[in-house]
Short mmCIF file of C-alpha atoms in Angstrom, two decimals:
data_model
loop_
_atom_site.label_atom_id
_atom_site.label_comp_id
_atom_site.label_asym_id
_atom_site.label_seq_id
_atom_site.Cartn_x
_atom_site.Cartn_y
_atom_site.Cartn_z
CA UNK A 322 -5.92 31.68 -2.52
CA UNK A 323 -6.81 27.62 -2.89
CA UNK A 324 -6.56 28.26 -6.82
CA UNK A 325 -3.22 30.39 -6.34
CA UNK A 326 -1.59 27.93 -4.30
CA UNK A 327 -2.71 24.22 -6.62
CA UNK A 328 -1.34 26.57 -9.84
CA UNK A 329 1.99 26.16 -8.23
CA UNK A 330 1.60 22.55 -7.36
CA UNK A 331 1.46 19.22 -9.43
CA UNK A 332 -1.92 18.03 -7.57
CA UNK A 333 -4.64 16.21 -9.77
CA UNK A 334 -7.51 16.38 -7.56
CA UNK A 335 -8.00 18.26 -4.04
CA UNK A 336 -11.01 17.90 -1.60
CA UNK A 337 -11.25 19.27 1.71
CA UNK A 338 -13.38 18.07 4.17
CA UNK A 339 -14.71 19.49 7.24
CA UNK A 340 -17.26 17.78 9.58
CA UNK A 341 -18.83 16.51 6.86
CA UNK A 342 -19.03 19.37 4.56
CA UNK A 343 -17.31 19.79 1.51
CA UNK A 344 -15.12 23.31 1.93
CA UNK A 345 -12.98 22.64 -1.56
CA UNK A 346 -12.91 20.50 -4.62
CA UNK A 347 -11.01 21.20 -7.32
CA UNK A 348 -9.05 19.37 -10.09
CA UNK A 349 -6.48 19.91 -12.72
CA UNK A 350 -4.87 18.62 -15.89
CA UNK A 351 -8.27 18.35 -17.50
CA UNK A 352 -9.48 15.71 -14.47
CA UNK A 353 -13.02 16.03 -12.97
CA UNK A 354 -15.09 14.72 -10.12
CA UNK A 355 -16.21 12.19 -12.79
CA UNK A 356 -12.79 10.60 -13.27
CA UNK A 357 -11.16 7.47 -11.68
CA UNK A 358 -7.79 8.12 -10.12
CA UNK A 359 -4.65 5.68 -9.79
CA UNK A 360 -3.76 5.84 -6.29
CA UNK A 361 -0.42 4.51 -7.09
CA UNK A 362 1.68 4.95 -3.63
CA UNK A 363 -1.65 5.96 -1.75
CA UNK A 364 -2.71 2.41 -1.56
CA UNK A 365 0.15 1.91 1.09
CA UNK A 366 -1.75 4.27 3.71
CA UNK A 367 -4.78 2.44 2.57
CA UNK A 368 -3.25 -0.68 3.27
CA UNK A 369 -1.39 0.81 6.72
CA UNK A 370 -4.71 1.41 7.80
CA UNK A 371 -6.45 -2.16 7.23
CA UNK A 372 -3.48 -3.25 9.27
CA UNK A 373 -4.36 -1.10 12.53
CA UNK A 374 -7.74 -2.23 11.73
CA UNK A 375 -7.14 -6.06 11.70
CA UNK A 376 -4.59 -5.22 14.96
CA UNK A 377 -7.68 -3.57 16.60
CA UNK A 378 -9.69 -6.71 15.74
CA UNK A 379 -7.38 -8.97 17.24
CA UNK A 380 -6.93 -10.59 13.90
CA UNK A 381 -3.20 -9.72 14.79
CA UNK A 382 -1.78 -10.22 18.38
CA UNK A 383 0.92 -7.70 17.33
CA UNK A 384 3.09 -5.32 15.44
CA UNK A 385 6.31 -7.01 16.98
CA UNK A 386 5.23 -10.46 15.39
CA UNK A 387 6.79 -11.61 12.56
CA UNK A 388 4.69 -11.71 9.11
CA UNK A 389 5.78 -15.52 9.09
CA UNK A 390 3.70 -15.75 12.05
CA UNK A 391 0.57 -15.45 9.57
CA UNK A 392 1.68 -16.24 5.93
CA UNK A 393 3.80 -19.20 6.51
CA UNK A 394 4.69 -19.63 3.24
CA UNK A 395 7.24 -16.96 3.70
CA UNK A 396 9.17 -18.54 6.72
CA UNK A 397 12.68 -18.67 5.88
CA UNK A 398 12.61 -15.54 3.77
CA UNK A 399 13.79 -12.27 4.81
CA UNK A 400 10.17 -10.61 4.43
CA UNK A 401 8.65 -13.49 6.16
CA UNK A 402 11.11 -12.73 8.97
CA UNK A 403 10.89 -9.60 9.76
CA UNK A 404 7.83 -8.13 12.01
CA UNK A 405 4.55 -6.39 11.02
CA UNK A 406 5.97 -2.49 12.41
CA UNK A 407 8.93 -2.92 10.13
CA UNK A 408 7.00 -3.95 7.39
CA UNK A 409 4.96 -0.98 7.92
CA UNK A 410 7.65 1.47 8.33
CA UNK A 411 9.13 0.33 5.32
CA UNK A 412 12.28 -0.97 7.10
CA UNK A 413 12.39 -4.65 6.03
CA UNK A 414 16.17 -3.98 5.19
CA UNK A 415 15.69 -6.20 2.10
CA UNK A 416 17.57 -4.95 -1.14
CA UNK A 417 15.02 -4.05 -3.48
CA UNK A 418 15.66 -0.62 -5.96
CA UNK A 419 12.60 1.27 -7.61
CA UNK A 420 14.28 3.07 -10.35
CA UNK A 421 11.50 3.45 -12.52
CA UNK A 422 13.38 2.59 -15.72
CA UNK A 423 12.36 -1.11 -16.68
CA UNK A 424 15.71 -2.52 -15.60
CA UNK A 425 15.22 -2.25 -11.17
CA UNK A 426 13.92 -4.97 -8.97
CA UNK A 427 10.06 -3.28 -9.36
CA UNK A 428 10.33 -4.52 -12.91
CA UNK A 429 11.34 -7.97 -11.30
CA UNK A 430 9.02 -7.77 -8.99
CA UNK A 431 6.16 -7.69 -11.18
CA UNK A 432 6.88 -10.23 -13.71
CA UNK A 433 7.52 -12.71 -11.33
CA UNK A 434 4.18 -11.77 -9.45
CA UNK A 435 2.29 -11.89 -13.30
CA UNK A 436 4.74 -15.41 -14.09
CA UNK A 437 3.63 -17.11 -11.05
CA UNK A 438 2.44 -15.23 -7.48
CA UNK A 439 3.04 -12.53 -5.10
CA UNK A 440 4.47 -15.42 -2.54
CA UNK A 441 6.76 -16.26 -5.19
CA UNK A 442 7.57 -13.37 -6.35
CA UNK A 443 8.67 -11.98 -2.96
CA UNK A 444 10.66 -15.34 -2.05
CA UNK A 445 13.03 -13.99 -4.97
CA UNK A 446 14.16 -11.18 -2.96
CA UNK A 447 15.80 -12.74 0.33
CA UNK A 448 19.02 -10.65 0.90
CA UNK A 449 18.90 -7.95 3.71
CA UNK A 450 21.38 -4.90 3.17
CA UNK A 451 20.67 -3.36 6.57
CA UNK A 452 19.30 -4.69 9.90
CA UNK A 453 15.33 -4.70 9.71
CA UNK A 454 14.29 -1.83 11.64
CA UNK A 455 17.14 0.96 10.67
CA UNK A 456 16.44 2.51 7.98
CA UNK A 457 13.50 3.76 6.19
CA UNK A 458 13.91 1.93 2.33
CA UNK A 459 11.06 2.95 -0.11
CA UNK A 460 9.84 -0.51 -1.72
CA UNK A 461 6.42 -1.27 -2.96
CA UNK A 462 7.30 -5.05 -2.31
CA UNK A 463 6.52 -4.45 1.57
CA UNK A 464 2.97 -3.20 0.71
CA UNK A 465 2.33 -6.40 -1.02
CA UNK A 466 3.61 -8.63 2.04
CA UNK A 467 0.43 -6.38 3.64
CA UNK A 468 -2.01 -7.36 1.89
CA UNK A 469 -0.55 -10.85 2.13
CA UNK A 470 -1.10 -10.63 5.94
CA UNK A 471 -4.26 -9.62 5.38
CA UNK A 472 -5.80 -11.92 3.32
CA UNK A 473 -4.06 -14.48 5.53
CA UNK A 474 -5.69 -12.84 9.11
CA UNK A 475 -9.03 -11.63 7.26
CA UNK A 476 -9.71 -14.78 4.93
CA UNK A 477 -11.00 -11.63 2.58
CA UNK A 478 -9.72 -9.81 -0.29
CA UNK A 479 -8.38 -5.93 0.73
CA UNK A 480 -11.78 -4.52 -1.15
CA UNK A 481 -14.02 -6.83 0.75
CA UNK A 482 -12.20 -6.42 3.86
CA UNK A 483 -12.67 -2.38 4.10
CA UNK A 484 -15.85 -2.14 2.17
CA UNK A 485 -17.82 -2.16 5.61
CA UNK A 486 -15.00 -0.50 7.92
CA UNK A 487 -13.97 2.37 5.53
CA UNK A 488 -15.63 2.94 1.88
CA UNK A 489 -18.71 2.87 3.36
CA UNK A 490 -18.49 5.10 6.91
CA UNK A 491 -16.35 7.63 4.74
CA UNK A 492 -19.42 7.54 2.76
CA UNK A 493 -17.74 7.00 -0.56
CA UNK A 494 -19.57 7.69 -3.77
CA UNK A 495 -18.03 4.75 -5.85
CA UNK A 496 -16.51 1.23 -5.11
CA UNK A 497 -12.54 1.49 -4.94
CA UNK A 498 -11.29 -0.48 -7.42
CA UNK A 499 -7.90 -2.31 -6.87
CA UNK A 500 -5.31 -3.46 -9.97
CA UNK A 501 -3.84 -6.66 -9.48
CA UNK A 502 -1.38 -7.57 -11.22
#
């Protein structure tokens, strides 16, 4: 059964959905419908999709430019340098570790982004270990260069951006709510 199988699983909240009818909801670990969730690495598919929406709006010519194209202030820098797709496949080839354990380039990352900017911040980490497009690297940093090409192609803030092209359709009972930090 559905309550068999999320006994066995570390899953906070599940929801199926099927032409518009709600087949399953159910939470754990004392959560409820009423509760506001962290999407944590989520918010990269979130951000994936405002890409192919902004691409589909010509807002972007193309996956095979380089994010440099549209946030200049990153020309010269190996994020700025490397295109959109690789970016989104999170295959920059840029050294950047996400250890977890106060002491990796995450940690870095965000004080730099709190001590001055996200532009900044990612201008700090400019050394590629790998040719962009190779290998699949898991680094939160690339998400961030996202939204940076977003703002930059939109002129809008991610919320404001998909309020009317996906919170809304999906018919979403609450406004997402994004930390910035």
């Amino acid at each position: 059964s559905l309550d068999d199988f999320l006994s066995h699983q570390r899953v906070t909240g599940f929801l199926l959905i099927r032409d518009g009818q709600v087949l399953a909801e159910r939470y754990q670990y004392d959560r409820s419908a009423q509760n506001r969730f962290v999407s944590h690495s989520m918010a990269k598919s979130i951000v994936s999709l405002a890409v192919g929406m902004a691409l589909a709006e010509k807002k972007i010519a193309s996956l095979d430019d380089t994010v440099a194209k549209y946030v200049p202030k990153l020309a010269g820098n190996a994020y700025g340098e490397t295109t959109i797709r690789n970016i989104l496949r999170m295959a920059s080839g840029v050294a950047f570790s996400e250890a977890y354990n106060g002491q990796d380039d995450l940690t870095r990352f965000v004080r730099l982004r709190v001590a001055y900017d996200s532009i900044m911040a990612l201008r700090d980490f400019n050394t590629r270990e790998a040719e962009q497009g190779t290998r699949f690297h898991y680094a939160s940093s690339e998400t961030v260069v996202l939204t940076l090409l977003l703002h930059a192609v939109t002129g809008m803030t991610l919320s404001d951006y998909l309020t009317p092209r996906l919170w809304q359709p999906m018919g979403a009972e609450a406004d997402a709510t994004w930390i910035k930090y």
